[in-house]
mmCIF file with all atom_site columns, C-alpha atoms in Angstrom:
data_model
loop_
_atom_site.group_PDB
_atom_site.id
_atom_site.type_symbol
_atom_site.label_atom_id
_atom_site.label_alt_id
_atom_site.label_comp_id
_atom_site.label_asym_id
_atom_site.label_entity_id
_atom_site.label_seq_id
_atom_site.pdbx_PDB_ins_code
_atom_site.Cartn_x
_atom_site.Cartn_y
_atom_site.Cartn_z
_atom_site.occupancy
_atom_site.B_iso_or_equiv
_atom_site.pdbx_formal_charge
_atom_site.auth_seq_id
_atom_site.auth_comp_id
_atom_site.auth_asym_id
_atom_site.auth_atom_id
_atom_site.pdbx_PDB_model_num
ATOM 1   C CA . MET A 1 1   ? -0.273  -0.122  0.223  1.00 55.00 ? 1   MET A CA 1
ATOM 2   C CA . ASN A 1 2   ? 1.455   3.305   -1.246 1.00 69.00 ? 2   ASN A CA 1
ATOM 3   C CA . ILE A 1 3   ? 1.910   6.080   1.605  1.00 64.00 ? 3   ILE A CA 1
ATOM 4   C CA . LYS A 1 4   ? -0.920  8.592   0.052  1.00 54.00 ? 4   LYS A CA 1
ATOM 5   C CA . ARG A 1 5   ? -3.402  5.139   -0.077 1.00 58.00 ? 5   ARG A CA 1
ATOM 6   C CA . ARG A 1 6   ? -2.165  4.650   3.614  1.00 62.00 ? 6   ARG A CA 1
ATOM 7   C CA . LEU A 1 7   ? -2.827  8.576   5.078  1.00 49.00 ? 7   LEU A CA 1
ATOM 8   C CA . ARG A 1 8   ? -6.301  8.407   3.469  1.00 54.00 ? 8   ARG A CA 1
ATOM 9   C CA . ASN A 1 9   ? -7.320  5.177   5.033  1.00 54.00 ? 9   ASN A CA 1
ATOM 10  C CA . GLU A 1 10  ? -5.899  6.166   8.382  1.00 56.00 ? 10  GLU A CA 1
ATOM 11  C CA . ILE A 1 11  ? -8.125  10.104  8.102  1.00 53.00 ? 11  ILE A CA 1
ATOM 12  C CA . ARG A 1 12  ? -11.147 7.513   7.076  1.00 56.00 ? 12  ARG A CA 1
ATOM 13  C CA . GLY A 1 13  ? -10.315 6.106   10.041 1.00 54.00 ? 13  GLY A CA 1
ATOM 14  C CA . ILE A 1 14  ? -10.394 8.435   12.480 1.00 63.00 ? 14  ILE A CA 1
ATOM 15  C CA . GLY A 1 15  ? -13.478 10.040  10.827 1.00 57.00 ? 15  GLY A CA 1
ATOM 16  C CA . ASN A 1 16  ? -15.175 7.108   11.471 1.00 68.00 ? 16  ASN A CA 1
ATOM 17  C CA . LYS A 1 17  ? -14.299 6.952   14.926 1.00 75.00 ? 17  LYS A CA 1
ATOM 18  C CA . ILE A 1 18  ? -15.564 10.338  15.919 1.00 82.00 ? 18  ILE A CA 1
ATOM 19  C CA . LEU A 1 19  ? -18.437 9.697   13.481 1.00 81.00 ? 19  LEU A CA 1
ATOM 20  C CA . SER A 1 20  ? -19.504 7.004   15.833 1.00 86.00 ? 20  SER A CA 1
ATOM 21  C CA . SER A 1 21  ? -18.858 8.605   18.998 1.00 86.00 ? 21  SER A CA 1
ATOM 22  C CA . TYR A 1 22  ? -20.707 11.275  17.841 1.00 87.00 ? 22  TYR A CA 1
ATOM 23  C CA . ARG A 1 23  ? -23.626 8.750   17.074 1.00 89.00 ? 23  ARG A CA 1
ATOM 24  C CA . LYS A 1 24  ? -23.422 6.756   20.277 1.00 89.00 ? 24  LYS A CA 1
ATOM 25  C CA . GLY A 1 25  ? -24.091 10.340  21.935 1.00 85.00 ? 25  GLY A CA 1
ATOM 26  C CA . LEU A 1 26  ? -27.142 10.481  20.484 1.00 88.00 ? 26  LEU A CA 1
ATOM 27  C CA . ILE A 1 27  ? -28.553 6.792   22.123 1.00 94.00 ? 27  ILE A CA 1
ATOM 28  C CA . ALA A 1 28  ? -30.536 7.329   24.905 1.00 94.00 ? 28  ALA A CA 1
ATOM 29  C CA . GLU A 1 29  ? -29.170 7.004   28.632 1.00 94.00 ? 29  GLU A CA 1
ATOM 30  C CA . GLY A 1 30  ? -29.001 3.122   29.303 1.00 92.00 ? 30  GLY A CA 1
ATOM 31  C CA . LYS A 1 31  ? -30.819 2.299   25.436 1.00 96.00 ? 31  LYS A CA 1
ATOM 32  C CA . ASP A 1 32  ? -26.550 1.434   24.233 1.00 95.00 ? 32  ASP A CA 1
ATOM 33  C CA . ASP A 1 33  ? -26.986 -2.054  25.303 1.00 96.00 ? 33  ASP A CA 1
ATOM 34  C CA . PHE A 1 34  ? -29.050 -3.320  22.847 1.00 98.00 ? 34  PHE A CA 1
ATOM 35  C CA . THR A 1 35  ? -29.660 -6.494  20.752 1.00 98.00 ? 35  THR A CA 1
ATOM 36  C CA . ILE A 1 36  ? -30.763 -6.751  16.806 1.00 98.00 ? 36  ILE A CA 1
ATOM 37  C CA . ILE A 1 37  ? -31.783 -9.898  15.642 1.00 98.00 ? 37  ILE A CA 1
ATOM 38  C CA . SER A 1 38  ? -31.502 -10.426 11.991 1.00 98.00 ? 38  SER A CA 1
ATOM 39  C CA . ASN A 1 39  ? -32.669 -12.556 9.232  1.00 97.00 ? 39  ASN A CA 1
ATOM 40  C CA . THR A 1 40  ? -29.052 -10.736 7.349  1.00 96.00 ? 40  THR A CA 1
ATOM 41  C CA . CYS A 1 41  ? -25.822 -9.070  8.194  1.00 92.00 ? 41  CYS A CA 1
ATOM 42  C CA . TRP A 1 42  ? -28.202 -6.194  8.312  1.00 95.00 ? 42  TRP A CA 1
ATOM 43  C CA . ALA A 1 43  ? -27.008 -5.860  12.307 1.00 96.00 ? 43  ALA A CA 1
ATOM 44  C CA . GLY A 1 44  ? -23.229 -5.610  12.162 1.00 95.00 ? 44  GLY A CA 1
ATOM 45  C CA . SER A 1 45  ? -23.724 -2.578  10.028 1.00 94.00 ? 45  SER A CA 1
ATOM 46  C CA . VAL A 1 46  ? -25.764 -0.937  12.712 1.00 96.00 ? 46  VAL A CA 1
ATOM 47  C CA . TYR A 1 47  ? -23.493 -1.855  15.705 1.00 96.00 ? 47  TYR A CA 1
ATOM 48  C CA . ARG A 1 48  ? -20.492 -0.493  13.461 1.00 95.00 ? 48  ARG A CA 1
ATOM 49  C CA . TYR A 1 49  ? -22.602 2.532   12.527 1.00 93.00 ? 49  TYR A CA 1
ATOM 50  C CA . PHE A 1 50  ? -22.582 3.450   16.389 1.00 94.00 ? 50  PHE A CA 1
ATOM 51  C CA . GLY A 1 51  ? -19.008 1.985   17.004 1.00 93.00 ? 51  GLY A CA 1
ATOM 52  C CA . LEU A 1 52  ? -20.373 -0.734  19.746 1.00 95.00 ? 52  LEU A CA 1
ATOM 53  C CA . PRO A 1 53  ? -19.760 -4.274  20.270 1.00 96.00 ? 53  PRO A CA 1
ATOM 54  C CA . TYR A 1 54  ? -21.740 -7.264  18.024 1.00 97.00 ? 54  TYR A CA 1
ATOM 55  C CA . ASN A 1 55  ? -24.086 -7.777  20.715 1.00 97.00 ? 55  ASN A CA 1
ATOM 56  C CA . THR A 1 56  ? -25.717 -10.534 19.188 1.00 98.00 ? 56  THR A CA 1
ATOM 57  C CA . PRO A 1 57  ? -24.974 -13.677 17.399 1.00 98.00 ? 57  PRO A CA 1
ATOM 58  C CA . THR A 1 58  ? -26.624 -12.685 14.027 1.00 98.00 ? 58  THR A CA 1
ATOM 59  C CA . VAL A 1 59  ? -24.107 -10.656 12.377 1.00 96.00 ? 59  VAL A CA 1
ATOM 60  C CA . GLY A 1 60  ? -22.063 -12.127 9.440  1.00 94.00 ? 60  GLY A CA 1
ATOM 61  C CA . CYS A 1 61  ? -24.842 -14.364 8.889  1.00 96.00 ? 61  CYS A CA 1
ATOM 62  C CA . GLY A 1 62  ? -28.308 -15.303 7.559  1.00 96.00 ? 62  GLY A CA 1
ATOM 63  C CA . PHE A 1 63  ? -31.221 -17.469 7.412  1.00 98.00 ? 63  PHE A CA 1
ATOM 64  C CA . PHE A 1 64  ? -33.465 -18.780 4.953  1.00 98.00 ? 64  PHE A CA 1
ATOM 65  C CA . ALA A 1 65  ? -37.438 -17.160 5.788  1.00 98.00 ? 65  ALA A CA 1
ATOM 66  C CA . ASP A 1 66  ? -38.890 -20.677 7.237  1.00 98.00 ? 66  ASP A CA 1
ATOM 67  C CA . ASP A 1 67  ? -35.831 -21.051 9.499  1.00 98.00 ? 67  ASP A CA 1
ATOM 68  C CA . TYR A 1 68  ? -35.884 -17.546 10.770 1.00 98.00 ? 68  TYR A CA 1
ATOM 69  C CA . ILE A 1 69  ? -39.029 -17.279 11.923 1.00 98.00 ? 69  ILE A CA 1
ATOM 70  C CA . ARG A 1 70  ? -38.856 -20.739 13.230 1.00 98.00 ? 70  ARG A CA 1
ATOM 71  C CA . PHE A 1 71  ? -35.772 -19.189 15.336 1.00 98.00 ? 71  PHE A CA 1
ATOM 72  C CA . LEU A 1 72  ? -37.889 -16.399 16.334 1.00 98.00 ? 72  LEU A CA 1
ATOM 73  C CA . SER A 1 73  ? -40.519 -18.381 17.573 1.00 98.00 ? 73  SER A CA 1
ATOM 74  C CA . ASP A 1 74  ? -38.737 -19.632 20.428 1.00 98.00 ? 74  ASP A CA 1
ATOM 75  C CA . LEU A 1 75  ? -35.473 -17.292 20.736 1.00 98.00 ? 75  LEU A CA 1
ATOM 76  C CA . LYS A 1 76  ? -34.067 -18.674 24.105 1.00 98.00 ? 76  LYS A CA 1
ATOM 77  C CA . GLY A 1 77  ? -34.714 -21.993 23.325 1.00 98.00 ? 77  GLY A CA 1
ATOM 78  C CA . TYR A 1 78  ? -32.795 -22.267 19.827 1.00 98.00 ? 78  TYR A CA 1
ATOM 79  C CA . LEU A 1 79  ? -29.822 -19.579 21.288 1.00 98.00 ? 79  LEU A CA 1
ATOM 80  C CA . LYS A 1 80  ? -29.553 -22.539 24.165 1.00 98.00 ? 80  LYS A CA 1
ATOM 81  C CA . THR A 1 81  ? -29.294 -25.006 21.428 1.00 98.00 ? 81  THR A CA 1
ATOM 82  C CA . GLU A 1 82  ? -25.948 -26.638 20.389 1.00 97.00 ? 82  GLU A CA 1
ATOM 83  C CA . LEU A 1 83  ? -24.804 -25.266 17.185 1.00 98.00 ? 83  LEU A CA 1
ATOM 84  C CA . ILE A 1 84  ? -24.024 -27.895 14.672 1.00 98.00 ? 84  ILE A CA 1
ATOM 85  C CA . MET A 1 85  ? -21.712 -26.883 11.278 1.00 98.00 ? 85  MET A CA 1
ATOM 86  C CA . PHE A 1 86  ? -21.867 -28.700 8.236  1.00 97.00 ? 86  PHE A CA 1
ATOM 87  C CA . PRO A 1 87  ? -21.729 -27.782 4.590  1.00 96.00 ? 87  PRO A CA 1
ATOM 88  C CA . ALA A 1 88  ? -23.482 -26.376 2.011  1.00 97.00 ? 88  ALA A CA 1
ATOM 89  C CA . GLU A 1 89  ? -24.722 -29.291 0.544  1.00 97.00 ? 89  GLU A CA 1
ATOM 90  C CA . GLU A 1 90  ? -26.441 -31.129 3.155  1.00 97.00 ? 90  GLU A CA 1
ATOM 91  C CA . SER A 1 91  ? -28.995 -27.868 3.531  1.00 98.00 ? 91  SER A CA 1
ATOM 92  C CA . ARG A 1 92  ? -32.450 -28.492 3.162  1.00 97.00 ? 92  ARG A CA 1
ATOM 93  C CA . HIS A 1 93  ? -32.524 -25.581 0.852  1.00 98.00 ? 93  HIS A CA 1
ATOM 94  C CA . TYR A 1 94  ? -29.132 -26.501 -1.062 1.00 97.00 ? 94  TYR A CA 1
ATOM 95  C CA . GLU A 1 95  ? -31.101 -26.394 -4.521 1.00 97.00 ? 95  GLU A CA 1
ATOM 96  C CA . THR A 1 96  ? -32.102 -22.804 -4.209 1.00 96.00 ? 96  THR A CA 1
ATOM 97  C CA . ILE A 1 97  ? -28.120 -22.139 -3.109 1.00 97.00 ? 97  ILE A CA 1
ATOM 98  C CA . LEU A 1 98  ? -27.046 -23.433 -6.202 1.00 97.00 ? 98  LEU A CA 1
ATOM 99  C CA . THR A 1 99  ? -28.998 -20.500 -8.330 1.00 96.00 ? 99  THR A CA 1
ATOM 100 C CA . GLN A 1 100 ? -26.667 -18.459 -5.760 1.00 95.00 ? 100 GLN A CA 1
ATOM 101 C CA . PRO A 1 101 ? -23.201 -17.037 -6.179 1.00 94.00 ? 101 PRO A CA 1
ATOM 102 C CA . LEU A 1 102 ? -20.835 -19.479 -5.343 1.00 95.00 ? 102 LEU A CA 1
ATOM 103 C CA . LYS A 1 103 ? -19.494 -17.941 -2.240 1.00 94.00 ? 103 LYS A CA 1
ATOM 104 C CA . PHE A 1 104 ? -23.081 -19.315 -0.358 1.00 96.00 ? 104 PHE A CA 1
ATOM 105 C CA . GLN A 1 105 ? -21.837 -22.678 -1.612 1.00 96.00 ? 105 GLN A CA 1
ATOM 106 C CA . LYS A 1 106 ? -18.619 -23.102 -0.581 1.00 96.00 ? 106 LYS A CA 1
ATOM 107 C CA . CYS A 1 107 ? -19.725 -20.821 3.188  1.00 97.00 ? 107 CYS A CA 1
ATOM 108 C CA . PRO A 1 108 ? -19.934 -22.399 6.307  1.00 98.00 ? 108 PRO A CA 1
ATOM 109 C CA . TYR A 1 109 ? -23.449 -23.567 7.870  1.00 98.00 ? 109 TYR A CA 1
ATOM 110 C CA . GLY A 1 110 ? -25.104 -24.406 11.177 1.00 98.00 ? 110 GLY A CA 1
ATOM 111 C CA . ARG A 1 111 ? -27.888 -25.958 12.261 1.00 98.00 ? 111 ARG A CA 1
ATOM 112 C CA . LEU A 1 112 ? -29.334 -25.136 15.620 1.00 98.00 ? 112 LEU A CA 1
ATOM 113 C CA . GLY A 1 113 ? -31.721 -28.254 15.896 1.00 97.00 ? 113 GLY A CA 1
ATOM 114 C CA . ASP A 1 114 ? -34.406 -27.513 12.922 1.00 98.00 ? 114 ASP A CA 1
ATOM 115 C CA . VAL A 1 115 ? -32.884 -24.261 11.787 1.00 98.00 ? 115 VAL A CA 1
ATOM 116 C CA . GLU A 1 116 ? -30.114 -23.614 9.445  1.00 98.00 ? 116 GLU A CA 1
ATOM 117 C CA . VAL A 1 117 ? -27.711 -20.667 10.012 1.00 98.00 ? 117 VAL A CA 1
ATOM 118 C CA . ARG A 1 118 ? -25.616 -19.493 6.653  1.00 98.00 ? 118 ARG A CA 1
ATOM 119 C CA . PHE A 1 119 ? -23.218 -18.285 7.765  1.00 98.00 ? 119 PHE A CA 1
ATOM 120 C CA . ALA A 1 120 ? -21.887 -15.991 5.187  1.00 94.00 ? 120 ALA A CA 1
ATOM 121 C CA . HIS A 1 121 ? -18.805 -14.112 6.209  1.00 94.00 ? 121 HIS A CA 1
ATOM 122 C CA . TYR A 1 122 ? -16.707 -16.756 7.593  1.00 96.00 ? 122 TYR A CA 1
ATOM 123 C CA . LYS A 1 123 ? -14.100 -18.707 5.876  1.00 94.00 ? 123 LYS A CA 1
ATOM 124 C CA . THR A 1 124 ? -13.951 -21.588 7.961  1.00 97.00 ? 124 THR A CA 1
ATOM 125 C CA . PRO A 1 125 ? -16.653 -24.074 10.340 1.00 98.00 ? 125 PRO A CA 1
ATOM 126 C CA . GLU A 1 126 ? -14.672 -23.080 13.142 1.00 98.00 ? 126 GLU A CA 1
ATOM 127 C CA . GLU A 1 127 ? -14.612 -18.919 12.842 1.00 98.00 ? 127 GLU A CA 1
ATOM 128 C CA . ALA A 1 128 ? -18.383 -19.171 12.735 1.00 98.00 ? 128 ALA A CA 1
ATOM 129 C CA . HIS A 1 129 ? -19.063 -21.283 15.593 1.00 98.00 ? 129 HIS A CA 1
ATOM 130 C CA . PHE A 1 130 ? -16.517 -19.454 17.681 1.00 98.00 ? 130 PHE A CA 1
ATOM 131 C CA . HIS A 1 131 ? -17.734 -16.358 17.297 1.00 98.00 ? 131 HIS A CA 1
ATOM 132 C CA . TRP A 1 132 ? -21.634 -17.644 17.729 1.00 98.00 ? 132 TRP A CA 1
ATOM 133 C CA . GLU A 1 133 ? -21.255 -18.982 20.898 1.00 97.00 ? 133 GLU A CA 1
ATOM 134 C CA . GLN A 1 134 ? -19.109 -15.825 22.332 1.00 97.00 ? 134 GLN A CA 1
ATOM 135 C CA . ARG A 1 135 ? -21.585 -13.417 21.078 1.00 98.00 ? 135 ARG A CA 1
ATOM 136 C CA . LYS A 1 136 ? -25.078 -15.131 22.074 1.00 98.00 ? 136 LYS A CA 1
ATOM 137 C CA . LYS A 1 137 ? -23.490 -14.979 26.048 1.00 97.00 ? 137 LYS A CA 1
ATOM 138 C CA . ARG A 1 138 ? -24.260 -10.870 25.172 1.00 97.00 ? 138 ARG A CA 1
ATOM 139 C CA . VAL A 1 139 ? -27.961 -10.819 23.790 1.00 98.00 ? 139 VAL A CA 1
ATOM 140 C CA . ASN A 1 140 ? -29.576 -8.386  26.081 1.00 98.00 ? 140 ASN A CA 1
ATOM 141 C CA . PHE A 1 141 ? -33.300 -9.937  25.550 1.00 98.00 ? 141 PHE A CA 1
ATOM 142 C CA . ASN A 1 142 ? -34.702 -6.898  28.057 1.00 97.00 ? 142 ASN A CA 1
ATOM 143 C CA . HIS A 1 143 ? -33.452 -4.652  24.709 1.00 97.00 ? 143 HIS A CA 1
ATOM 144 C CA . LEU A 1 144 ? -34.070 -6.801  21.579 1.00 98.00 ? 144 LEU A CA 1
ATOM 145 C CA . ILE A 1 145 ? -34.848 -5.578  18.139 1.00 98.00 ? 145 ILE A CA 1
ATOM 146 C CA . ILE A 1 146 ? -36.159 -7.558  15.492 1.00 98.00 ? 146 ILE A CA 1
ATOM 147 C CA . LYS A 1 147 ? -35.812 -6.877  12.222 1.00 98.00 ? 147 LYS A CA 1
ATOM 148 C CA . PHE A 1 148 ? -36.553 -9.485  8.957  1.00 98.00 ? 148 PHE A CA 1
ATOM 149 C CA . SER A 1 149 ? -36.361 -8.799  5.097  1.00 97.00 ? 149 SER A CA 1
ATOM 150 C CA . GLU A 1 150 ? -38.807 -9.924  2.189  1.00 97.00 ? 150 GLU A CA 1
ATOM 151 C CA . HIS A 1 151 ? -35.645 -12.489 0.913  1.00 95.00 ? 151 HIS A CA 1
ATOM 152 C CA . LEU A 1 152 ? -34.651 -16.190 0.689  1.00 94.00 ? 152 LEU A CA 1
ATOM 153 C CA . GLU A 1 153 ? -37.755 -18.029 -0.110 1.00 96.00 ? 153 GLU A CA 1
ATOM 154 C CA . CYS A 1 154 ? -39.890 -15.498 2.156  1.00 97.00 ? 154 CYS A CA 1
ATOM 155 C CA . THR A 1 155 ? -43.392 -15.723 1.321  1.00 97.00 ? 155 THR A CA 1
ATOM 156 C CA . LYS A 1 156 ? -46.609 -14.158 1.931  1.00 97.00 ? 156 LYS A CA 1
ATOM 157 C CA . ASP A 1 157 ? -46.934 -16.328 5.348  1.00 98.00 ? 157 ASP A CA 1
ATOM 158 C CA . HIS A 1 158 ? -43.761 -15.475 6.390  1.00 98.00 ? 158 HIS A CA 1
ATOM 159 C CA . ILE A 1 159 ? -44.373 -11.520 6.465  1.00 98.00 ? 159 ILE A CA 1
ATOM 160 C CA . MET A 1 160 ? -47.990 -12.148 8.131  1.00 98.00 ? 160 MET A CA 1
ATOM 161 C CA . THR A 1 161 ? -46.617 -14.614 10.769 1.00 98.00 ? 161 THR A CA 1
ATOM 162 C CA . PHE A 1 162 ? -43.663 -12.328 11.782 1.00 98.00 ? 162 PHE A CA 1
ATOM 163 C CA . ASP A 1 163 ? -46.225 -9.302  11.959 1.00 97.00 ? 163 ASP A CA 1
ATOM 164 C CA . ASN A 1 164 ? -47.977 -11.035 14.569 1.00 97.00 ? 164 ASN A CA 1
ATOM 165 C CA . LEU A 1 165 ? -44.949 -12.330 16.677 1.00 98.00 ? 165 LEU A CA 1
ATOM 166 C CA . PRO A 1 166 ? -45.191 -11.609 20.151 1.00 96.00 ? 166 PRO A CA 1
ATOM 167 C CA . TYR A 1 167 ? -42.479 -8.987  19.930 1.00 97.00 ? 167 TYR A CA 1
ATOM 168 C CA . HIS A 1 168 ? -42.609 -5.056  20.507 1.00 94.00 ? 168 HIS A CA 1
ATOM 169 C CA . ASP A 1 169 ? -39.636 -4.104  19.007 1.00 97.00 ? 169 ASP A CA 1
ATOM 170 C CA . LYS A 1 170 ? -39.377 -5.305  15.056 1.00 98.00 ? 170 LYS A CA 1
ATOM 171 C CA . PHE A 1 171 ? -40.103 -4.245  11.748 1.00 97.00 ? 171 PHE A CA 1
ATOM 172 C CA . VAL A 1 172 ? -39.742 -5.982  8.415  1.00 98.00 ? 172 VAL A CA 1
ATOM 173 C CA . PHE A 1 173 ? -37.959 -4.657  4.946  1.00 97.00 ? 173 PHE A CA 1
ATOM 174 C CA . THR A 1 174 ? -40.699 -5.591  2.113  1.00 97.00 ? 174 THR A CA 1
ATOM 175 C CA . ALA A 1 175 ? -40.652 -5.293  -1.513 1.00 96.00 ? 175 ALA A CA 1
ATOM 176 C CA . HIS A 1 176 ? -44.444 -5.355  -1.665 1.00 95.00 ? 176 HIS A CA 1
ATOM 177 C CA . ASP A 1 177 ? -46.959 -3.664  -0.217 1.00 96.00 ? 177 ASP A CA 1
ATOM 178 C CA . TYR A 1 178 ? -48.590 -6.082  2.680  1.00 97.00 ? 178 TYR A CA 1
ATOM 179 C CA . ASN A 1 179 ? -50.438 -3.147  4.430  1.00 97.00 ? 179 ASN A CA 1
ATOM 180 C CA . ILE A 1 180 ? -49.221 -4.147  7.812  1.00 97.00 ? 180 ILE A CA 1
ATOM 181 C CA . SER A 1 181 ? -47.871 -1.904  10.764 1.00 94.00 ? 181 SER A CA 1
ATOM 182 C CA . SER A 1 182 ? -44.254 -3.468  10.721 1.00 97.00 ? 182 SER A CA 1
ATOM 183 C CA . GLN A 1 183 ? -43.449 -3.349  7.213  1.00 97.00 ? 183 GLN A CA 1
ATOM 184 C CA . ILE A 1 184 ? -40.999 -0.662  5.850  1.00 97.00 ? 184 ILE A CA 1
ATOM 185 C CA . ILE A 1 185 ? -41.081 -0.625  2.098  1.00 96.00 ? 185 ILE A CA 1
ATOM 186 C CA . PHE A 1 186 ? -38.053 -0.744  -0.353 1.00 94.00 ? 186 PHE A CA 1
ATOM 187 C CA . GLU A 1 187 ? -39.087 1.180   -3.171 1.00 93.00 ? 187 GLU A CA 1
ATOM 188 C CA . GLU A 1 188 ? -35.589 -0.041  -5.176 1.00 92.00 ? 188 GLU A CA 1
ATOM 189 C CA . PHE A 1 189 ? -36.643 -4.034  -5.038 1.00 94.00 ? 189 PHE A CA 1
ATOM 190 C CA . LEU A 1 190 ? -40.902 -3.444  -5.152 1.00 93.00 ? 190 LEU A CA 1
ATOM 191 C CA . SER A 1 191 ? -40.026 -4.633  -9.292 1.00 89.00 ? 191 SER A CA 1
ATOM 192 C CA . LEU A 1 192 ? -37.784 -7.320  -8.223 1.00 91.00 ? 192 LEU A CA 1
ATOM 193 C CA . GLY A 1 193 ? -40.286 -8.484  -5.234 1.00 91.00 ? 193 GLY A CA 1
ATOM 194 C CA . ASP A 1 194 ? -37.220 -9.460  -2.905 1.00 93.00 ? 194 ASP A CA 1
ATOM 195 C CA . VAL A 1 195 ? -34.971 -7.253  -0.814 1.00 96.00 ? 195 VAL A CA 1
ATOM 196 C CA . LYS A 1 196 ? -31.703 -8.358  -2.218 1.00 92.00 ? 196 LYS A CA 1
ATOM 197 C CA . ASP A 1 197 ? -29.627 -6.275  -0.119 1.00 93.00 ? 197 ASP A CA 1
ATOM 198 C CA . ASP A 1 198 ? -30.888 -4.404  3.292  1.00 93.00 ? 198 ASP A CA 1
ATOM 199 C CA . THR A 1 199 ? -27.798 -2.907  4.064  1.00 91.00 ? 199 THR A CA 1
ATOM 200 C CA . LEU A 1 200 ? -27.973 -0.689  0.723  1.00 87.00 ? 200 LEU A CA 1
ATOM 201 C CA . HIS A 1 201 ? -30.476 2.431   1.200  1.00 87.00 ? 201 HIS A CA 1
ATOM 202 C CA . TYR A 1 202 ? -32.119 1.773   4.067  1.00 92.00 ? 202 TYR A CA 1
ATOM 203 C CA . ASN A 1 203 ? -31.114 5.264   5.904  1.00 90.00 ? 203 ASN A CA 1
ATOM 204 C CA . LYS A 1 204 ? -33.895 6.579   3.192  1.00 92.00 ? 204 LYS A CA 1
ATOM 205 C CA . TYR A 1 205 ? -36.145 4.802   5.734  1.00 94.00 ? 205 TYR A CA 1
ATOM 206 C CA . ILE A 1 206 ? -35.108 4.550   9.143  1.00 95.00 ? 206 ILE A CA 1
ATOM 207 C CA . ASN A 1 207 ? -33.294 6.844   11.876 1.00 95.00 ? 207 ASN A CA 1
ATOM 208 C CA . LEU A 1 208 ? -31.035 4.170   14.003 1.00 96.00 ? 208 LEU A CA 1
ATOM 209 C CA . VAL A 1 209 ? -30.930 6.541   16.959 1.00 95.00 ? 209 VAL A CA 1
ATOM 210 C CA . ASP A 1 210 ? -34.833 6.630   17.118 1.00 96.00 ? 210 ASP A CA 1
ATOM 211 C CA . MET A 1 211 ? -34.874 2.863   15.998 1.00 96.00 ? 211 MET A CA 1
ATOM 212 C CA . VAL A 1 212 ? -32.708 2.231   19.494 1.00 96.00 ? 212 VAL A CA 1
ATOM 213 C CA . ASN A 1 213 ? -33.839 4.626   21.826 1.00 96.00 ? 213 ASN A CA 1
ATOM 214 C CA . GLY A 1 214 ? -37.421 3.234   21.476 1.00 94.00 ? 214 GLY A CA 1
ATOM 215 C CA . THR A 1 215 ? -39.199 5.898   19.762 1.00 94.00 ? 215 THR A CA 1
ATOM 216 C CA . MET A 1 216 ? -39.444 4.341   15.848 1.00 93.00 ? 216 MET A CA 1
ATOM 217 C CA . PHE A 1 217 ? -41.783 2.203   17.655 1.00 91.00 ? 217 PHE A CA 1
ATOM 218 C CA . ILE A 1 218 ? -44.553 4.036   19.791 1.00 75.00 ? 218 ILE A CA 1
#
């Protein structure tokens, strides 16, 4: 790396730390110990935005819709379940996986009983297992934010079931108008019918400070 690029990266890093510190300061007292449960890697984006530790195991990983709804139906129970790693070839979603980019065919997968987890941003099963086990210990059940996206074999039934789950602070990014209170429609994906990447454009539709402080859900 040349000197100019190194200097530019260092300056960017300092700027990001300053911004993260400022954003963290906007969180109300006692509200910064929150846990985001997400069916995609979106949660990691939020913790990095605020410069906070990952207080959730759902970082760098994802769930097919059916698995995610099942996971949310007994969150405490599944988080107590032993995570068993396995290759993509053994997934019940393998036919879908084969239609996706190669990285999803090569990444580690894990099983919590009858729930599958895809560790898309981990190189080895050992790395994925270690971080899941460490981060699940940080979950704050007193300040949960439950986020879903219309993605990975998601159907209308999954969306409706999610809307009826007994979580107060919850929302779903959708590519359709389901006329439900928890939906946030991603206009960029209306023509696709699938929220392909919820880490893009979300700041147009959601204020993260309001989300963390709870004012978004009043």
